[in-house]
Structure formats: C-alpha cells, structure tokens
Tab-separated table of C-alpha atoms in Angstrom:
chain	number	residue	atom	x	y	z
A	145	MET	CA	5.203	-21.896	20.925
A	146	SER	CA	8.092	-23.881	19.552
A	147	ALA	CA	9.695	-22.782	16.301
A	148	LEU	CA	8.126	-25.697	14.393
A	149	ARG	CA	4.656	-24.907	15.747
A	150	ASP	CA	5.161	-21.239	14.844
A	151	VAL	CA	6.096	-22.162	11.290
A	152	LEU	CA	3.137	-24.528	10.939
A	153	VAL	CA	0.668	-21.963	12.282
A	154	VAL	CA	2.041	-19.274	9.969
A	155	LEU	CA	1.862	-21.629	6.977
A	156	THR	CA	-1.688	-22.568	7.971
A	157	VAL	CA	-2.752	-18.917	8.139
A	158	VAL	CA	-1.007	-17.975	4.890
A	159	THR	CA	-2.323	-20.897	2.834
A	160	SER	CA	-5.788	-20.509	4.361
A	161	ALA	CA	-5.838	-16.804	3.536
A	162	LEU	CA	-4.587	-17.364	-0.014
A	163	THR	CA	-7.277	-20.011	-0.567
A	164	ALA	CA	-10.000	-17.789	0.894
A	165	GLY	CA	-8.798	-14.917	-1.288
A	166	LEU	CA	-8.859	-16.995	-4.455
A	167	LEU	CA	-12.309	-18.416	-3.802
A	168	SER	CA	-13.606	-14.977	-2.848
A	169	ALA	CA	-12.119	-13.440	-6.009
A	170	PHE	CA	-14.095	-15.967	-8.034
A	171	ALA	CA	-17.235	-14.916	-6.119
A	172	TYR	CA	-16.914	-11.152	-6.422
A	173	ALA	CA	-14.962	-10.620	-9.648
A	174	ILE	CA	-14.229	-13.565	-11.918
A	175	MET	CA	-17.648	-15.209	-12.133
A	176	PRO	CA	-19.582	-11.922	-12.290
A	177	GLY	CA	-17.268	-10.930	-15.130
A	178	LEU	CA	-17.835	-14.200	-16.954
A	179	GLN	CA	-21.595	-13.887	-16.417
A	180	ARG	CA	-21.450	-10.570	-18.288
A	181	THR	CA	-19.755	-12.303	-21.215
A	182	ALA	CA	-21.366	-14.138	-24.115
A	183	ALA	CA	-21.812	-17.834	-23.320
A	184	PRO	CA	-19.264	-19.156	-25.877
A	185	ALA	CA	-16.553	-16.859	-24.493
A	186	ALA	CA	-17.511	-17.632	-20.876
A	187	VAL	CA	-17.395	-21.391	-21.486
A	188	ALA	CA	-14.029	-21.123	-23.235
A	189	ALA	CA	-12.589	-18.903	-20.498
A	190	MET	CA	-13.770	-21.191	-17.697
A	191	GLN	CA	-12.411	-24.242	-19.524
A	192	ARG	CA	-9.018	-22.539	-19.765
A	193	ILE	CA	-9.133	-21.523	-16.082
A	194	ASN	CA	-9.905	-25.146	-15.165
A	195	VAL	CA	-6.756	-26.278	-16.977
A	196	ALA	CA	-4.518	-23.471	-15.703
A	197	ILE	CA	-5.462	-23.848	-12.042
A	198	VAL	CA	-4.359	-27.485	-11.862
A	199	ASN	CA	-0.716	-26.920	-10.950
A	200	PRO	CA	1.646	-27.668	-8.050
A	201	LEU	CA	1.476	-24.176	-6.540
A	202	PHE	CA	-2.322	-24.268	-6.424
A	203	ALA	CA	-2.207	-27.752	-4.865
A	204	LEU	CA	0.209	-26.553	-2.172
A	205	ILE	CA	-1.901	-23.489	-1.372
A	206	PHE	CA	-5.280	-25.236	-1.546
A	207	LEU	CA	-4.248	-28.298	0.472
A	208	GLY	CA	-1.883	-26.360	2.749
A	209	PRO	CA	-4.509	-25.590	5.382
A	210	LEU	CA	-5.248	-29.312	5.720
A	211	VAL	CA	-1.620	-30.421	5.911
A	212	PHE	CA	-0.161	-27.539	7.929
A	213	GLY	CA	-3.301	-27.129	10.036
A	214	GLY	CA	-3.459	-30.837	10.809
A	215	LEU	CA	0.168	-30.905	11.900
A	216	GLY	CA	-0.384	-27.680	13.837
A	217	VAL	CA	-3.272	-29.263	15.741
A	218	LEU	CA	-1.022	-32.142	16.760
A	219	LEU	CA	1.798	-29.858	17.893
A	220	CYS	CA	-0.575	-27.490	19.726
A	221	TRP	CA	-2.502	-30.236	21.480
A	222	GLY	CA	-1.768	-28.955	24.972
A	223	ASP	CA	-2.405	-25.331	24.000
A	224	PRO	CA	-5.795	-23.538	23.839
A	225	LEU	CA	-4.894	-22.533	20.256
A	226	ARG	CA	-5.563	-26.136	19.226
A	227	TRP	CA	-9.331	-25.610	19.337
A	228	TYR	CA	-9.074	-22.641	16.994
A	229	LEU	CA	-6.889	-24.714	14.678
A	230	VAL	CA	-9.375	-27.608	14.860
A	231	VAL	CA	-12.224	-25.323	13.800
A	232	GLY	CA	-10.068	-23.731	11.083
A	233	LEU	CA	-9.116	-27.202	9.862
A	234	ALA	CA	-12.773	-28.288	9.833
A	235	LEU	CA	-13.760	-25.229	7.775
A	236	ALA	CA	-10.866	-25.777	5.362
A	237	SER	CA	-11.900	-29.438	5.052
A	238	MET	CA	-15.441	-28.325	4.268
A	239	SER	CA	-14.121	-26.096	1.507
A	240	VAL	CA	-12.066	-28.915	-0.008
A	241	ALA	CA	-15.023	-31.320	0.244
A	242	ILE	CA	-17.300	-28.829	-1.535
A	243	THR	CA	-14.675	-28.333	-4.214
A	244	LEU	CA	-14.249	-32.059	-4.825
A	245	GLY	CA	-17.931	-32.900	-4.455
A	246	PHE	CA	-19.510	-30.074	-6.414
A	247	ASN	CA	-17.212	-27.581	-8.160
A	248	VAL	CA	-14.825	-30.090	-9.760
A	249	PRO	CA	-17.631	-32.279	-11.161
A	250	LEU	CA	-19.280	-29.146	-12.585
A	251	ASN	CA	-15.923	-28.115	-14.070
A	252	ASN	CA	-15.519	-31.582	-15.597
A	253	ARG	CA	-18.989	-31.453	-17.133
A	254	LEU	CA	-18.257	-28.042	-18.628
A	255	ASP	CA	-14.897	-29.232	-19.940
A	256	ALA	CA	-16.568	-32.280	-21.517
A	257	VAL	CA	-18.702	-30.116	-23.810
A	258	GLY	CA	-15.520	-29.103	-25.625
A	259	ARG	CA	-15.415	-26.086	-27.858
A	260	VAL	CA	-18.853	-24.601	-28.349
A	261	GLU	CA	-20.071	-21.888	-30.663
A	262	ALA	CA	-22.985	-19.455	-30.488
A	263	ASP	CA	-26.252	-20.953	-29.232
A	264	ALA	CA	-24.672	-24.335	-28.459
A	265	ALA	CA	-22.898	-22.732	-25.489
A	266	THR	CA	-25.996	-21.283	-23.848
A	267	ALA	CA	-27.359	-24.476	-22.275
A	268	PRO	CA	-24.034	-25.832	-20.930
A	269	TRP	CA	-23.176	-22.434	-19.463
A	270	ALA	CA	-26.624	-22.014	-17.895
A	271	ASP	CA	-26.420	-25.521	-16.371
A	272	PHE	CA	-22.954	-24.744	-14.995
A	273	VAL	CA	-22.868	-21.197	-13.715
A	274	GLY	CA	-25.698	-21.113	-11.144
A	275	PRO	CA	-24.718	-24.216	-9.156
A	276	TRP	CA	-20.994	-23.479	-9.486
A	277	VAL	CA	-21.369	-19.938	-8.143
A	278	ARG	CA	-23.620	-21.080	-5.297
A	279	TRP	CA	-21.140	-23.749	-4.120
A	280	ASN	CA	-18.208	-21.397	-4.623
A	281	VAL	CA	-19.774	-18.768	-2.366
A	282	ILE	CA	-20.310	-21.389	0.331
A	283	ARG	CA	-16.715	-22.592	0.134
A	284	ALA	CA	-15.407	-19.004	0.051
A	285	VAL	CA	-17.357	-18.194	3.226
A	286	ALA	CA	-16.110	-21.387	4.903
A	287	SER	CA	-12.500	-20.637	3.946
A	288	THR	CA	-12.733	-17.042	5.108
A	289	ALA	CA	-14.323	-18.094	8.389
A	290	GLY	CA	-11.495	-20.598	8.884
A	291	VAL	CA	-8.899	-17.843	8.549
A	292	ALA	CA	-10.838	-15.588	10.910
A	293	VAL	CA	-11.143	-18.294	13.574
A	294	ILE	CA	-7.404	-19.018	13.547
A	295	VAL	CA	-6.523	-15.320	13.669
A	296	VAL	CA	-8.893	-14.840	16.615
A	297	GLY	CA	-7.140	-17.747	18.346
A	298	LEU	CA	-3.755	-16.157	17.749
A	299	VAL	CA	-4.949	-12.779	19.037
A	300	ARG	CA	-6.435	-14.369	22.148
A	301	ALA	CA	-3.248	-16.371	22.734
A	302	ALA	CA	-1.180	-13.195	22.485
A	303	SER	CA	-3.263	-11.294	25.040
C-alpha cells in the first residue's frame, strides 16, 4: 500500500472502532444505568448528553469512517482490500443513517420536553428509551461489524 492509503485505512479503522465503542458503551453501560435511574434524572442526564456530544471531535470520529473509508475505497480500487472497505463503509453508512433517521429525532423529541419534574418525566422517558435503545443496539452492531470486516480484510491482505 502507498503511504496515503495506509494512513486512510488506519484512520478508517480507528474512527470506526471509536464509533463502535461509543455506541456499544451506550448499549451496555450508559442506557442501562439511566434505565435504573428515576425518570426526571434520566431525562435530564440524556438531555445533557445530547448537548455535550455535539462537538467537533465527535463529528470527526463519527463521520471519519465515511470520509476516510470512502477515500480508502478509491485509493484501494485495484486491491482486494477494497471490498472489505466497501462493506465497512456500507455498515458505517447504515449506522449514520440510523442515527440521523431514528436516534437524533428521538433525542430532539426528548430535548423538546424541557425540564421535567416527578411524574411529568415518566411518559417522555418511556416513549424515548425503548425505541432509542433498540436503534442504538442495531447501529452498535453495524458499527462493530464494520470494524471487524475491515480488520479481517487487513489480516487476509497481510497473509
């Protein structure tokens, strides 16, 4: 591989793995923790997470697999690794599409309820948490599979 292709593949793997790790952490730690919390506290915490996560570093990491993977596909076009990158890119695209199509709208609906107290938080939280967790698990699996496919391609290319 050329130096530029090497850099793009490494950046694709790193950003893909960081994204998969974040989405998986929501699935196995953050959301289960919030589900064990009273609804007003869970709503407030998720609203704060939704604000904090919108930052340039998150954008770079979350969109990195699309940008770096897409460029990697172009630079690896004559190489068998391209097909692994194409599949990894497709799985990363699926994760982004799920995020934009399902998780972000759910986040926006939860944010729109504003500050809620006591029983007023129960319904918004109940409407939010089930669908959000379900779509998050799907995008976490897709992201993780994308990393695995690219790593398998790299291992096969090295042997």
